[in-house]
Short mmCIF file of C-alpha atoms in Angstrom, two decimals:
data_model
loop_
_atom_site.label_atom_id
_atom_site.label_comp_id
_atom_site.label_asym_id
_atom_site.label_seq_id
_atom_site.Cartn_x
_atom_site.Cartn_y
_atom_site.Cartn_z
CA UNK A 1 130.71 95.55 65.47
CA UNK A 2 127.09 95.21 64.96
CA UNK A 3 127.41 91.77 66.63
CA UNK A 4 128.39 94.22 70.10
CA UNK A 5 125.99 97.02 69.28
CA UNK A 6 122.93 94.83 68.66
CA UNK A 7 122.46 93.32 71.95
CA UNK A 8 123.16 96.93 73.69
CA UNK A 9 120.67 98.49 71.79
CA UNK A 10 118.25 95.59 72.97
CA UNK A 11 119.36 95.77 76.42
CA UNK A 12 118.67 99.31 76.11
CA UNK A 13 115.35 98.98 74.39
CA UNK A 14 113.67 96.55 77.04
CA UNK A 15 115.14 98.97 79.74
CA UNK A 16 113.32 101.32 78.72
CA UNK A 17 110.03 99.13 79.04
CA UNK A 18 110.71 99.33 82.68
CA UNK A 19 109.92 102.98 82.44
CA UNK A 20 107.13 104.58 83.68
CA UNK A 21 105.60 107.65 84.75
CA UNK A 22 107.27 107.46 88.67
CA UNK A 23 104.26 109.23 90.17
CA UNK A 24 101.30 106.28 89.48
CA UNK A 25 103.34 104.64 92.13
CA UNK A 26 101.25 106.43 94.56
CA UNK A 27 98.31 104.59 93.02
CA UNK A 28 99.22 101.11 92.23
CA UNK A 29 97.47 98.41 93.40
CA UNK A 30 99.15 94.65 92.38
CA UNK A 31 98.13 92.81 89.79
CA UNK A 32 95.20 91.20 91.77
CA UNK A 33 93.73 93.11 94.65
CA UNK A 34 91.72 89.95 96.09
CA UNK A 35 94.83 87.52 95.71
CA UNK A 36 97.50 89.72 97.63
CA UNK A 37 95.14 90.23 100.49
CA UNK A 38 94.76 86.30 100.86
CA UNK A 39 98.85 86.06 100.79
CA UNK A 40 99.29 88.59 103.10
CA UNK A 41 96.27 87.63 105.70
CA UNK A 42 95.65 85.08 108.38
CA UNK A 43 93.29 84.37 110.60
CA UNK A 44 94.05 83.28 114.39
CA UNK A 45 92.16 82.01 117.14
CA UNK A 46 92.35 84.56 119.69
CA UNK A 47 90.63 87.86 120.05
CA UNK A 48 93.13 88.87 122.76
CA UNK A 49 94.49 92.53 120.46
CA UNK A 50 96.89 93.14 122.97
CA UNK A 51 98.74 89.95 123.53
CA UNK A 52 98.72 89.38 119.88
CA UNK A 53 99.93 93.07 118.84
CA UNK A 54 103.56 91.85 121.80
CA UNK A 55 103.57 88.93 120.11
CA UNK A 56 103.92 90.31 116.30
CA UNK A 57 106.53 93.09 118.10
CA UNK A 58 108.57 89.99 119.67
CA UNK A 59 108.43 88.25 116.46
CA UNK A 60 109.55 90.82 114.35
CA UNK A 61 112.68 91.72 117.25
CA UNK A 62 113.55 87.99 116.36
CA UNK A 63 113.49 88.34 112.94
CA UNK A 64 115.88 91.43 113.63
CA UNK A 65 113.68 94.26 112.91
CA UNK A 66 113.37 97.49 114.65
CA UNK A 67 110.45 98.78 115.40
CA UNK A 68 109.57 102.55 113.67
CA UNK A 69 106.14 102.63 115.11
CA UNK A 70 103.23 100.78 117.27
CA UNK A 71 99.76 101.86 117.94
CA UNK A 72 97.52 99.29 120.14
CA UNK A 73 94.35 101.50 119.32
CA UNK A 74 94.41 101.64 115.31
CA UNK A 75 96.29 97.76 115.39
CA UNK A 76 99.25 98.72 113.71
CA UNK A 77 103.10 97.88 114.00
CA UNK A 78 105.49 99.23 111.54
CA UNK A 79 109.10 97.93 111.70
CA UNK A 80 112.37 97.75 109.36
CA UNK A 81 115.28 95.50 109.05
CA UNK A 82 118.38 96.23 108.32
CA UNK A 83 120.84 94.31 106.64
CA UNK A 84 122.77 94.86 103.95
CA UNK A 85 119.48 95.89 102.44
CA UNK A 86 116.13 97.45 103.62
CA UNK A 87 113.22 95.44 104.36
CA UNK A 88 110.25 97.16 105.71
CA UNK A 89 106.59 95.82 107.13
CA UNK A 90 103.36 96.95 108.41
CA UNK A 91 101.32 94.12 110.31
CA UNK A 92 97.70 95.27 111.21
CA UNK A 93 95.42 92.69 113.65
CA UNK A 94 91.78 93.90 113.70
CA UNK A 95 88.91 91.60 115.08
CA UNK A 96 87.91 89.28 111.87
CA UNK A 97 84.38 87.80 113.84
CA UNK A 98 83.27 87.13 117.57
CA UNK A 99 86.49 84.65 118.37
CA UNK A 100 89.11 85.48 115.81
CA UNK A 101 91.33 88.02 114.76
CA UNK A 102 92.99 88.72 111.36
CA UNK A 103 96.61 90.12 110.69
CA UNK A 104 97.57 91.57 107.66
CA UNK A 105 101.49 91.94 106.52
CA UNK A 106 102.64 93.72 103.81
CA UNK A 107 106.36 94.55 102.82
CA UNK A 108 108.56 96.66 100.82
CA UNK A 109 112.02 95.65 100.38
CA UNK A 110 114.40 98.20 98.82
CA UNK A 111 112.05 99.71 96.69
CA UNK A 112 109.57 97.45 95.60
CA UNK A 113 106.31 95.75 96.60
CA UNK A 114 107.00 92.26 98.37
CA UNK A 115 103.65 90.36 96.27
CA UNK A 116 105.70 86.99 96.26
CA UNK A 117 103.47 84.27 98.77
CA UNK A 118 106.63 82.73 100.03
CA UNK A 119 108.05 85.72 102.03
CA UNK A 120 104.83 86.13 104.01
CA UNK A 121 104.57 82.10 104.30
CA UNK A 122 107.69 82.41 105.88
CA UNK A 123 106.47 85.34 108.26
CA UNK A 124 103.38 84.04 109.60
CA UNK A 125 105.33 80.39 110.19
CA UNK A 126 107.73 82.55 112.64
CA UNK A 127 104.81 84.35 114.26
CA UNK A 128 102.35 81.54 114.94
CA UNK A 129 105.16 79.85 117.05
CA UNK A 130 105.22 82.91 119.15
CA UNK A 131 102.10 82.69 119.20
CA UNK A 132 101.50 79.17 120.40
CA UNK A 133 98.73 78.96 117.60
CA UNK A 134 98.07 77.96 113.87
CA UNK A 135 97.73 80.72 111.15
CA UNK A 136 94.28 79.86 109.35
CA UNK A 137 93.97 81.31 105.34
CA UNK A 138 91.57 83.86 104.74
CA UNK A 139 89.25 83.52 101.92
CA UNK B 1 131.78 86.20 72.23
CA UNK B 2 128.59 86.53 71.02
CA UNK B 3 126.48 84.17 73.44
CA UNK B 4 128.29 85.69 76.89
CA UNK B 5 126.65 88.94 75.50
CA UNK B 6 123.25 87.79 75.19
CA UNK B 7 123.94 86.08 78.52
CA UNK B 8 124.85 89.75 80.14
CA UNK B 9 122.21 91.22 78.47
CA UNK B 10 119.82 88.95 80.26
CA UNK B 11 121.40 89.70 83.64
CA UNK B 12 121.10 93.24 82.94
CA UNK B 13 117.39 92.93 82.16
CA UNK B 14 116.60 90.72 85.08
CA UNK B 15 118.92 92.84 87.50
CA UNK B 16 116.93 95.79 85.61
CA UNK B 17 113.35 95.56 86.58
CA UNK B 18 113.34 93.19 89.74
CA UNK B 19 115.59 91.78 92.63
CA UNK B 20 114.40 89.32 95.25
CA UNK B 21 113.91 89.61 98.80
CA UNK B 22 116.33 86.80 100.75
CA UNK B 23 114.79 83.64 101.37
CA UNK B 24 115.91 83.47 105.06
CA UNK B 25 114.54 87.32 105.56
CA UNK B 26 111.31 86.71 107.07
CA UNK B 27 112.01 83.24 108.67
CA UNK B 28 113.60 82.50 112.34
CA UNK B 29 116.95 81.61 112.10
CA UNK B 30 119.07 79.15 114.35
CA UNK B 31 120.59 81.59 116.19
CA UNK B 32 117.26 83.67 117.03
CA UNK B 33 117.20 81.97 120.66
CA UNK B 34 120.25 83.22 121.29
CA UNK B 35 120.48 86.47 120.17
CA UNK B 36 116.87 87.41 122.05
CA UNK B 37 118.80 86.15 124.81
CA UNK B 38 121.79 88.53 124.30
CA UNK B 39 119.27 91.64 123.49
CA UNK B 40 117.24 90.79 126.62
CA UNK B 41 117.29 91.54 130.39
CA UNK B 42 114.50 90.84 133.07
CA UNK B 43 113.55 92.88 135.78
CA UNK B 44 111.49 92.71 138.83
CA UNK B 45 109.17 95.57 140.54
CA UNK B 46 107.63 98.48 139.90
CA UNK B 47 105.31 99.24 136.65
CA UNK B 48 105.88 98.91 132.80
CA UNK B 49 105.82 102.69 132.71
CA UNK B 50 108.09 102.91 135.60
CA UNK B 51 110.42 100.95 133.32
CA UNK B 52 109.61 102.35 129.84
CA UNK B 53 110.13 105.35 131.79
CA UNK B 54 113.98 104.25 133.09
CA UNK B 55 114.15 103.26 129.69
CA UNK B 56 113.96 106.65 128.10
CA UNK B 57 116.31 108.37 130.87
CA UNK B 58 119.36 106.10 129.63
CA UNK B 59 118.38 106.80 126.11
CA UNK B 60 118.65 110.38 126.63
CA UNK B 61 121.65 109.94 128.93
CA UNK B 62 123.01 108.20 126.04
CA UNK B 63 122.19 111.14 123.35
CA UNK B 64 119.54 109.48 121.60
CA UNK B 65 116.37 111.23 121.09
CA UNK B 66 112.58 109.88 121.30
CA UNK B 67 111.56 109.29 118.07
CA UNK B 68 107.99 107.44 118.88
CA UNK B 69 106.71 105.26 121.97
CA UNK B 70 103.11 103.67 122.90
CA UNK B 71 103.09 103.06 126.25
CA UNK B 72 100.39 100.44 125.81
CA UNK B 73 102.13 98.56 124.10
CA UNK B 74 105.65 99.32 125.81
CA UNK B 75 107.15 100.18 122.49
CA UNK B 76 109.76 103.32 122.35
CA UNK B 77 112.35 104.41 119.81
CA UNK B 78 114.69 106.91 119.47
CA UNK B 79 117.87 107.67 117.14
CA UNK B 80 120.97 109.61 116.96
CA UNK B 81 123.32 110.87 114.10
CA UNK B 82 126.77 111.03 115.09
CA UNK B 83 130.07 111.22 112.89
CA UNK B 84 131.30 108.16 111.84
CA UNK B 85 134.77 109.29 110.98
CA UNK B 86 136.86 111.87 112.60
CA UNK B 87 137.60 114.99 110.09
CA UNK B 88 141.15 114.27 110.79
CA UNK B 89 141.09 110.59 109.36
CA UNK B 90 139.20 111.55 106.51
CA UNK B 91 141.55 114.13 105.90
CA UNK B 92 145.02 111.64 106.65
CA UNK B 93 143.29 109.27 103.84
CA UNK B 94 142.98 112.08 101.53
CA UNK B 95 146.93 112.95 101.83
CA UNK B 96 147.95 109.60 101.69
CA UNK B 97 145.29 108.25 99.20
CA UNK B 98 143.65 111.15 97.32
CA UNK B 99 140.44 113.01 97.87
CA UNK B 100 137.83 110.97 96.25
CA UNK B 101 139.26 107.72 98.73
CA UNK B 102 138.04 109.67 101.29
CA UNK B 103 134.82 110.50 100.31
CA UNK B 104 133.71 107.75 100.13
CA UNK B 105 134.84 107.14 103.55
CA UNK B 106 132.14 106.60 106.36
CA UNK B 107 131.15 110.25 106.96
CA UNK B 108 128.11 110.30 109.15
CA UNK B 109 125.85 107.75 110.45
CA UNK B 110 121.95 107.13 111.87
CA UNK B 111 122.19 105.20 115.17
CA UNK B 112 117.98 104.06 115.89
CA UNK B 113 117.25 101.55 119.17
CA UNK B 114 113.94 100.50 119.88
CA UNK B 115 112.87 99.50 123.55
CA UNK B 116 110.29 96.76 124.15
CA UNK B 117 108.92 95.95 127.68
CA UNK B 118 107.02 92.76 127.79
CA UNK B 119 105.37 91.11 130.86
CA UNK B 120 106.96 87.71 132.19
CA UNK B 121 104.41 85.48 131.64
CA UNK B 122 102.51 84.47 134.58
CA UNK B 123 104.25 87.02 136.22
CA UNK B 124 102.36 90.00 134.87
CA UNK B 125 102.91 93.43 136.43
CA UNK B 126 105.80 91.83 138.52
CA UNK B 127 108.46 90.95 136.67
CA UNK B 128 109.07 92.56 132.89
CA UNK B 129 111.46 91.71 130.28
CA UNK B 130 113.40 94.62 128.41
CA UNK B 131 114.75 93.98 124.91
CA UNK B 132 116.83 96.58 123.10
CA UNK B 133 117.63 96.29 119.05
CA UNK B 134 120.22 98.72 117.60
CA UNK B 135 120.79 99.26 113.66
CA UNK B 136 122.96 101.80 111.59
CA UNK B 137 122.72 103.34 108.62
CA UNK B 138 126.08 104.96 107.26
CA UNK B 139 126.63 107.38 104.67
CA UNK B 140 130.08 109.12 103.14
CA UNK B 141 131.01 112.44 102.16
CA UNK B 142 128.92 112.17 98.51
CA UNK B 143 125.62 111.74 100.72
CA UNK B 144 125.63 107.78 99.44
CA UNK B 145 124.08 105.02 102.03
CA UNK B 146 127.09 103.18 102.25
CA UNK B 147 125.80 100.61 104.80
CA UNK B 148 122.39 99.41 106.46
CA UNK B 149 123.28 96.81 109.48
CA UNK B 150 121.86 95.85 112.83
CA UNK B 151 123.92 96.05 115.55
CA UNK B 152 124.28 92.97 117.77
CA UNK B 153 127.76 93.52 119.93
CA UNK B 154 126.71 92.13 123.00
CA UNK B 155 129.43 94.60 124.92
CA UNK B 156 127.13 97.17 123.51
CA UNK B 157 123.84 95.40 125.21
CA UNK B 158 126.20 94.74 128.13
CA UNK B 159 126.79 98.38 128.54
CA UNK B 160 122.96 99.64 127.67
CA UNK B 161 121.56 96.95 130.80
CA UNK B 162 124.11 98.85 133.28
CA UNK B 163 123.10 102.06 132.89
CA UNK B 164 119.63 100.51 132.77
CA UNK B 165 119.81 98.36 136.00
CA UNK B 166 121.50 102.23 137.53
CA UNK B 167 118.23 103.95 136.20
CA UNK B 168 115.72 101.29 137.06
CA UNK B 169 116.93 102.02 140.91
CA UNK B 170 116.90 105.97 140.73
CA UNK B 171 113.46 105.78 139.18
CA UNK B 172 112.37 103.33 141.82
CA UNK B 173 113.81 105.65 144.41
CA UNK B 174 112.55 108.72 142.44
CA UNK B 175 115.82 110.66 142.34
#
């Protein structure tokens, strides 16, 4: 019996770890602030906003996202795929310096924070061949 | 005995606190060619608004409504919920099945499309490329999401370029 019970009760116990108060959500910033910006930011060659804004709308159609929301003056697109589970992603572009602008991703897929490098890797791979141009690491 | 349950209760803990995003979710796939192909249709004269605006007079003919657009960009979406059952199908599945079969049926759904008008390059403000992208959700009678999918039947782009191509002309004629 005990041999059944024990591992519930741990199962159970560590569960609980994964408890918190739901509302610091709002609030939470990963575990390094300076690190997720570099994964989720590169730098490009261009400082053409609009061109750049049709190509990260064009990317993200390929991908098979929808788009929920665009906005040329503020820089922002705001999409969501669909497929079998929920993936959503804001991509900003702002100038970064006198020839180059920077884009920013950031995802959510279900209901959690995408923090892992490899997803956004794989994102700014797909848009720089739309873009005919190399994505450059921010520091 | 013993080991499978320390086994599940590592699954549970893992399945617990975190579950990965796909590998292949944010990377181009083979068939990305060909399916911006399928969602895409070119078209030559008159202005992007002209067009974004032909655009939005088959989405409304259609019974979506405007959700958001930026011209600038020639970005527009709109959505739709529509039943995606009919009462009396749910209700033949309940006699034949029981009640709780049918509830968790396919009640109603969330139909969004999203518009994009792009220049042809080196042809800009000639000729414009229109891509539509459809996706679902789909929820049964307890209120669950019981599905989130894109839509790709191309009879369904087929159809949405007709009543485009129909549009394009009235607007260019201003009827």
């Amino acid at each position: 019996m005990n041999k059944i019970l024990l591992p519930l009760f741990a199962a159970a116990t560590l569960l609980v770890g994964c408890v918190h108060n739901s509302t610091e959500s709002a609030l939470e910033v990963g575990s390094n602030q300076v690190e997720l910006r570099q994964i989720q930011s590169r730098a490009f060659d261009t400082t053409d906003k609009s061109k750049t804004m049709r190509t990260v709308i064009s990317t993200l159609q390929d991908l098979g996202f929808v788009i929920d929301k665009a906005d040329l003056e503020l820089g922002t697109v705001t999409a969501t795929k669909l497929d079998g589970y929920a993936l959503r992603m804001s991509v900003s572009v702002r100038p970064r310096n006198a020839k180059q602008l920077v884009i920013r991703a950031n995802a959510q897929y279900q209901e959690q924070a995408v923090t892992d490098p490899a997803p956004y890797q794989a994102f700014f791979t797909s848009l720089s061949k739309g873009m005919f141009l190399a994505a450059q690491n921010v520091d | 005995m013993r080991k499978l349950l320390w086994t599940a209760l590592a699954a549970v803990v893992l399945a617990g606190c975190q579950g990965g995003i796909p590998d292949e979710a944010l990377a181009l796939q083979p068939d990305s060619l060909e399916r911006r192909q399928l969602e895409s249709r070119r078209f030559a004269g008159g202005k992007e608004a002209d067009i974004l605006a032909a655009c939005s007079g088959v989405v409304q003919d259609m019974g979506f409504t405007i959700d958001e657009s930026e011209t600038k960009l020639g970005v527009m979406v709109a959505s739709k919920n529509r039943e995606a059952s009919s009462a009396g199908s749910r209700f033949a599945v309940a006699l034949l099945v029981g009640g709780n079969a049918a509830n968790s049926m396919d009640k109603s759904q969330k139909i969004r499309i999203c518009i994009v008008v792009k220049p042809v390059p080196g042809k800009e403000g000639q000729e414009w490329v229109v891509r539509s992208t459809f996706q679902r959700m789909v929820w049964n009678s307890y209120g669950q999401l019981n599905r989130l999918e894109g839509l790709s039947d191309p009879e369904l782009h087929k159809q949405f370029f007709e009543k485009l191509s129909k549009s394009v002309f009235l607007e260019a004629q201003k009827i």
